[in-house]
């Protein structure tokens, strides 16, 4: 009987121990559940803080796009159940940044914090990558000829190639009647290229090219050119210039000193010439048209990159007129015909190139940068 009592006592102890173990397991499970719940909430609020910070960064980017001088930042702005604060850092506080802008945005949500950094740089592109580029249409015919050379490596004769004299369009390109393209013919419009029998293309022909950016010249650049006009002080020779209307007319030889010029129109009469002074760098901003009459010349024998023309109007080259320049007019037309020679690059809305005209693309022009006039684009993004 004593043995039986001992066995009953042992069973009771074992039952109590098992109950204690089950209790402890239950407590641990509850604790783990609470911990998991807390972690879940923390994760949720951390993600919320991140999205709030991200919203602040992109709002600041929008502000800077609209006004490049904006630097007031934001403090405790409410958004999506949290708040964000934003600061802008640029060369005014950190000279090493040069033209780079850094946006730092801190987001907070229910005690959780996230920080994101957005890096901005000037929106710069290279407009002169083609001999000729038309945003809408290009018509080439009657023995018109393109090739390329490199002005920083030697003379035209020493560096000329029957390649890289490329023509392109975001619309249509027609090449006909004995025209010779020493390079590629490329359109981004399906069915946009039409190379007729009798025309020669030394490179490739495609209607599946990537569309090219052809932005308008910022109005701020024209305003700055007018405010700091080098005319008439930088002009010498036979010309007339109206200070009130900014019209320019050349009847003989005119030389331009280094500087930025603003005109409303330009006319070079028969056999007149416009030259760039030796070693000078000239930019011309023109709101109207440029017309070169019979046998007139513009920077003939010069380096195309030394005369850059940014226009809101048309360009007409007639009857043996020679030009060494770049011409950029995304909303204007370019009309080249009748044995004229053009050394450089042309970007226009519509281009007509006829009748034995010769076009020599300067390959160094691909390095010219445009844009950056306050406009910026994101180049880096990270979470800190």
Short mmCIF file of N, CA and C in Angstrom, two decimals, residues 47-116:
data_model
loop_
_atom_site.label_atom_id
_atom_site.label_comp_id
_atom_site.label_asym_id
_atom_site.label_seq_id
_atom_site.Cartn_x
_atom_site.Cartn_y
_atom_site.Cartn_z
N UNK A 47 7.89 51.76 -43.39
CA UNK A 47 7.57 51.89 -44.81
C UNK A 47 6.77 53.15 -45.08
N UNK A 48 5.84 53.46 -44.17
CA UNK A 48 5.04 54.67 -44.33
C UNK A 48 5.94 55.91 -44.29
N UNK A 49 6.89 55.92 -43.36
CA UNK A 49 7.82 57.04 -43.25
C UNK A 49 8.64 57.19 -44.52
N UNK A 50 9.03 56.05 -45.12
CA UNK A 50 9.80 56.08 -46.37
C UNK A 50 9.00 56.73 -47.49
N UNK A 51 7.74 56.32 -47.64
CA UNK A 51 6.92 56.87 -48.71
C UNK A 51 6.63 58.35 -48.48
N UNK A 52 6.50 58.74 -47.22
CA UNK A 52 6.31 60.15 -46.90
C UNK A 52 7.56 60.95 -47.28
N UNK A 53 8.74 60.41 -46.94
CA UNK A 53 10.00 61.08 -47.29
C UNK A 53 10.14 61.19 -48.81
N UNK A 54 9.78 60.13 -49.50
CA UNK A 54 9.87 60.11 -50.96
C UNK A 54 8.96 61.19 -51.57
N UNK A 55 7.76 61.32 -51.01
CA UNK A 55 6.83 62.35 -51.50
C UNK A 55 7.42 63.74 -51.33
N UNK A 56 8.09 63.98 -50.21
CA UNK A 56 8.71 65.28 -49.98
C UNK A 56 9.82 65.57 -50.98
N UNK A 57 10.62 64.54 -51.29
CA UNK A 57 11.72 64.73 -52.24
C UNK A 57 11.21 65.09 -53.62
N UNK A 58 10.18 64.38 -54.08
CA UNK A 58 9.66 64.65 -55.42
C UNK A 58 8.90 65.96 -55.49
N UNK A 59 8.31 66.38 -54.37
CA UNK A 59 7.67 67.70 -54.37
C UNK A 59 8.72 68.80 -54.51
N UNK A 60 9.84 68.62 -53.82
CA UNK A 60 10.93 69.59 -53.92
C UNK A 60 11.48 69.64 -55.35
N UNK A 61 11.61 68.46 -55.98
CA UNK A 61 12.07 68.41 -57.36
C UNK A 61 11.15 69.21 -58.28
N UNK A 62 9.84 69.07 -58.08
CA UNK A 62 8.87 69.81 -58.88
C UNK A 62 9.04 71.32 -58.68
N UNK A 63 9.29 71.72 -57.45
CA UNK A 63 9.51 73.14 -57.15
C UNK A 63 10.74 73.67 -57.88
N UNK A 64 11.83 72.90 -57.87
CA UNK A 64 13.07 73.34 -58.51
C UNK A 64 12.92 73.35 -60.03
N UNK A 65 12.15 72.41 -60.58
CA UNK A 65 11.89 72.43 -62.02
C UNK A 65 11.18 73.72 -62.42
N UNK A 66 10.27 74.17 -61.57
CA UNK A 66 9.51 75.38 -61.87
C UNK A 66 10.32 76.64 -61.60
N UNK A 67 11.20 76.58 -60.62
CA UNK A 67 12.02 77.74 -60.24
C UNK A 67 13.36 77.23 -59.75
N UNK A 68 14.39 77.37 -60.58
CA UNK A 68 15.70 76.79 -60.25
C UNK A 68 16.32 77.41 -59.01
N UNK A 69 15.84 78.60 -58.59
CA UNK A 69 16.42 79.26 -57.41
C UNK A 69 15.73 78.85 -56.11
N UNK A 70 14.67 78.05 -56.20
CA UNK A 70 13.91 77.68 -54.99
C UNK A 70 14.82 76.96 -54.00
N UNK A 71 14.86 77.46 -52.77
CA UNK A 71 15.71 76.84 -51.75
C UNK A 71 15.13 76.94 -50.34
N UNK A 72 13.83 77.23 -50.24
CA UNK A 72 13.23 77.42 -48.92
C UNK A 72 13.00 76.10 -48.18
N UNK A 73 12.90 75.00 -48.92
CA UNK A 73 12.68 73.71 -48.28
C UNK A 73 11.29 73.59 -47.68
N UNK A 74 11.08 72.51 -46.93
CA UNK A 74 9.82 72.27 -46.24
C UNK A 74 10.12 71.84 -44.80
N UNK A 75 9.21 72.18 -43.89
CA UNK A 75 9.36 71.78 -42.49
C UNK A 75 8.05 71.19 -41.97
N UNK A 76 8.12 69.92 -41.55
CA UNK A 76 6.96 69.24 -40.94
C UNK A 76 5.69 69.39 -41.77
N UNK A 77 5.82 69.12 -43.06
CA UNK A 77 4.65 69.14 -43.94
C UNK A 77 3.87 67.83 -43.79
N UNK A 78 2.57 67.91 -43.60
CA UNK A 78 1.74 66.72 -43.41
C UNK A 78 1.50 66.03 -44.75
N UNK A 79 1.60 64.69 -44.71
CA UNK A 79 1.33 63.90 -45.91
C UNK A 79 1.14 62.44 -45.53
N UNK A 80 0.05 61.83 -45.97
CA UNK A 80 -0.16 60.40 -45.83
C UNK A 80 -0.04 59.86 -44.42
N UNK A 81 -0.54 60.58 -43.43
CA UNK A 81 -0.47 60.12 -42.05
C UNK A 81 0.87 60.35 -41.39
N UNK A 82 1.74 61.12 -42.02
CA UNK A 82 3.04 61.43 -41.44
C UNK A 82 3.43 62.85 -41.80
N UNK A 83 4.70 63.19 -41.61
CA UNK A 83 5.21 64.51 -41.98
C UNK A 83 6.56 64.36 -42.65
N UNK A 84 6.91 65.34 -43.49
CA UNK A 84 8.25 65.35 -44.08
C UNK A 84 8.87 66.74 -43.96
N UNK A 85 10.19 66.74 -43.90
CA UNK A 85 10.97 67.97 -43.92
C UNK A 85 12.04 67.83 -45.00
N UNK A 86 12.26 68.89 -45.76
CA UNK A 86 13.17 68.83 -46.92
C UNK A 86 14.15 69.98 -46.86
N UNK A 87 15.42 69.69 -47.16
CA UNK A 87 16.42 70.73 -47.32
C UNK A 87 17.10 70.57 -48.67
N UNK A 88 17.53 71.69 -49.24
CA UNK A 88 18.27 71.70 -50.50
C UNK A 88 19.71 72.08 -50.21
N UNK A 89 20.64 71.33 -50.81
CA UNK A 89 22.06 71.63 -50.68
C UNK A 89 22.63 71.83 -52.08
N UNK A 90 23.35 72.94 -52.29
CA UNK A 90 23.97 73.20 -53.59
C UNK A 90 25.31 73.89 -53.38
N UNK A 91 25.86 74.45 -54.45
CA UNK A 91 27.21 75.02 -54.37
C UNK A 91 27.28 76.25 -53.48
N UNK A 92 26.13 76.85 -53.15
CA UNK A 92 26.15 78.02 -52.27
C UNK A 92 26.56 77.64 -50.85
N UNK A 93 26.31 76.39 -50.47
CA UNK A 93 26.70 75.91 -49.15
C UNK A 93 27.80 74.86 -49.21
N UNK A 94 27.94 74.22 -50.37
CA UNK A 94 29.00 73.21 -50.57
C UNK A 94 29.59 73.41 -51.96
N UNK A 95 30.64 74.23 -52.08
CA UNK A 95 31.20 74.55 -53.40
C UNK A 95 31.60 73.34 -54.23
N UNK A 96 31.89 72.23 -53.58
CA UNK A 96 32.30 71.03 -54.32
C UNK A 96 31.18 70.48 -55.20
N UNK A 97 29.93 70.87 -54.93
CA UNK A 97 28.81 70.36 -55.71
C UNK A 97 28.74 70.98 -57.11
N UNK A 98 29.40 72.13 -57.31
CA UNK A 98 29.38 72.82 -58.60
C UNK A 98 27.94 73.07 -59.05
N UNK A 99 27.50 72.41 -60.15
CA UNK A 99 26.14 72.65 -60.65
C UNK A 99 25.15 71.57 -60.21
N UNK A 100 25.55 70.74 -59.25
CA UNK A 100 24.69 69.67 -58.75
C UNK A 100 23.86 70.15 -57.57
N UNK A 101 22.64 69.66 -57.46
CA UNK A 101 21.73 69.99 -56.35
C UNK A 101 21.35 68.69 -55.65
N UNK A 102 21.42 68.69 -54.31
CA UNK A 102 21.06 67.52 -53.52
C UNK A 102 19.83 67.85 -52.67
N UNK A 103 18.79 67.05 -52.81
CA UNK A 103 17.57 67.19 -52.01
C UNK A 103 17.57 66.09 -50.95
N UNK A 104 17.48 66.46 -49.68
CA UNK A 104 17.40 65.50 -48.58
C UNK A 104 16.04 65.64 -47.91
N UNK A 105 15.29 64.55 -47.92
CA UNK A 105 13.94 64.57 -47.37
C UNK A 105 13.83 63.56 -46.23
N UNK A 106 13.33 64.01 -45.08
CA UNK A 106 13.14 63.16 -43.91
C UNK A 106 11.64 62.97 -43.66
N UNK A 107 11.21 61.71 -43.66
CA UNK A 107 9.80 61.40 -43.41
C UNK A 107 9.63 60.75 -42.05
N UNK A 108 8.56 61.08 -41.34
CA UNK A 108 8.27 60.49 -40.03
C UNK A 108 6.82 60.03 -39.98
N UNK A 109 6.62 58.86 -39.36
CA UNK A 109 5.27 58.30 -39.18
C UNK A 109 5.23 57.49 -37.90
N UNK A 110 4.47 57.94 -36.90
CA UNK A 110 4.29 57.25 -35.62
C UNK A 110 5.63 56.86 -34.99
N UNK A 111 6.55 57.81 -34.94
CA UNK A 111 7.83 57.58 -34.29
C UNK A 111 8.88 56.93 -35.16
N UNK A 112 8.53 56.48 -36.34
CA UNK A 112 9.50 55.88 -37.27
C UNK A 112 9.98 56.95 -38.25
N UNK A 113 11.23 56.81 -38.68
CA UNK A 113 11.85 57.82 -39.53
C UNK A 113 12.53 57.17 -40.72
N UNK A 114 12.47 57.85 -41.88
CA UNK A 114 13.18 57.42 -43.08
C UNK A 114 13.73 58.65 -43.78
N UNK A 115 14.90 58.51 -44.39
CA UNK A 115 15.55 59.63 -45.08
C UNK A 115 15.90 59.19 -46.50
N UNK A 116 15.53 60.02 -47.48
CA UNK A 116 15.91 59.75 -48.87
C UNK A 116 16.67 60.95 -49.41
#
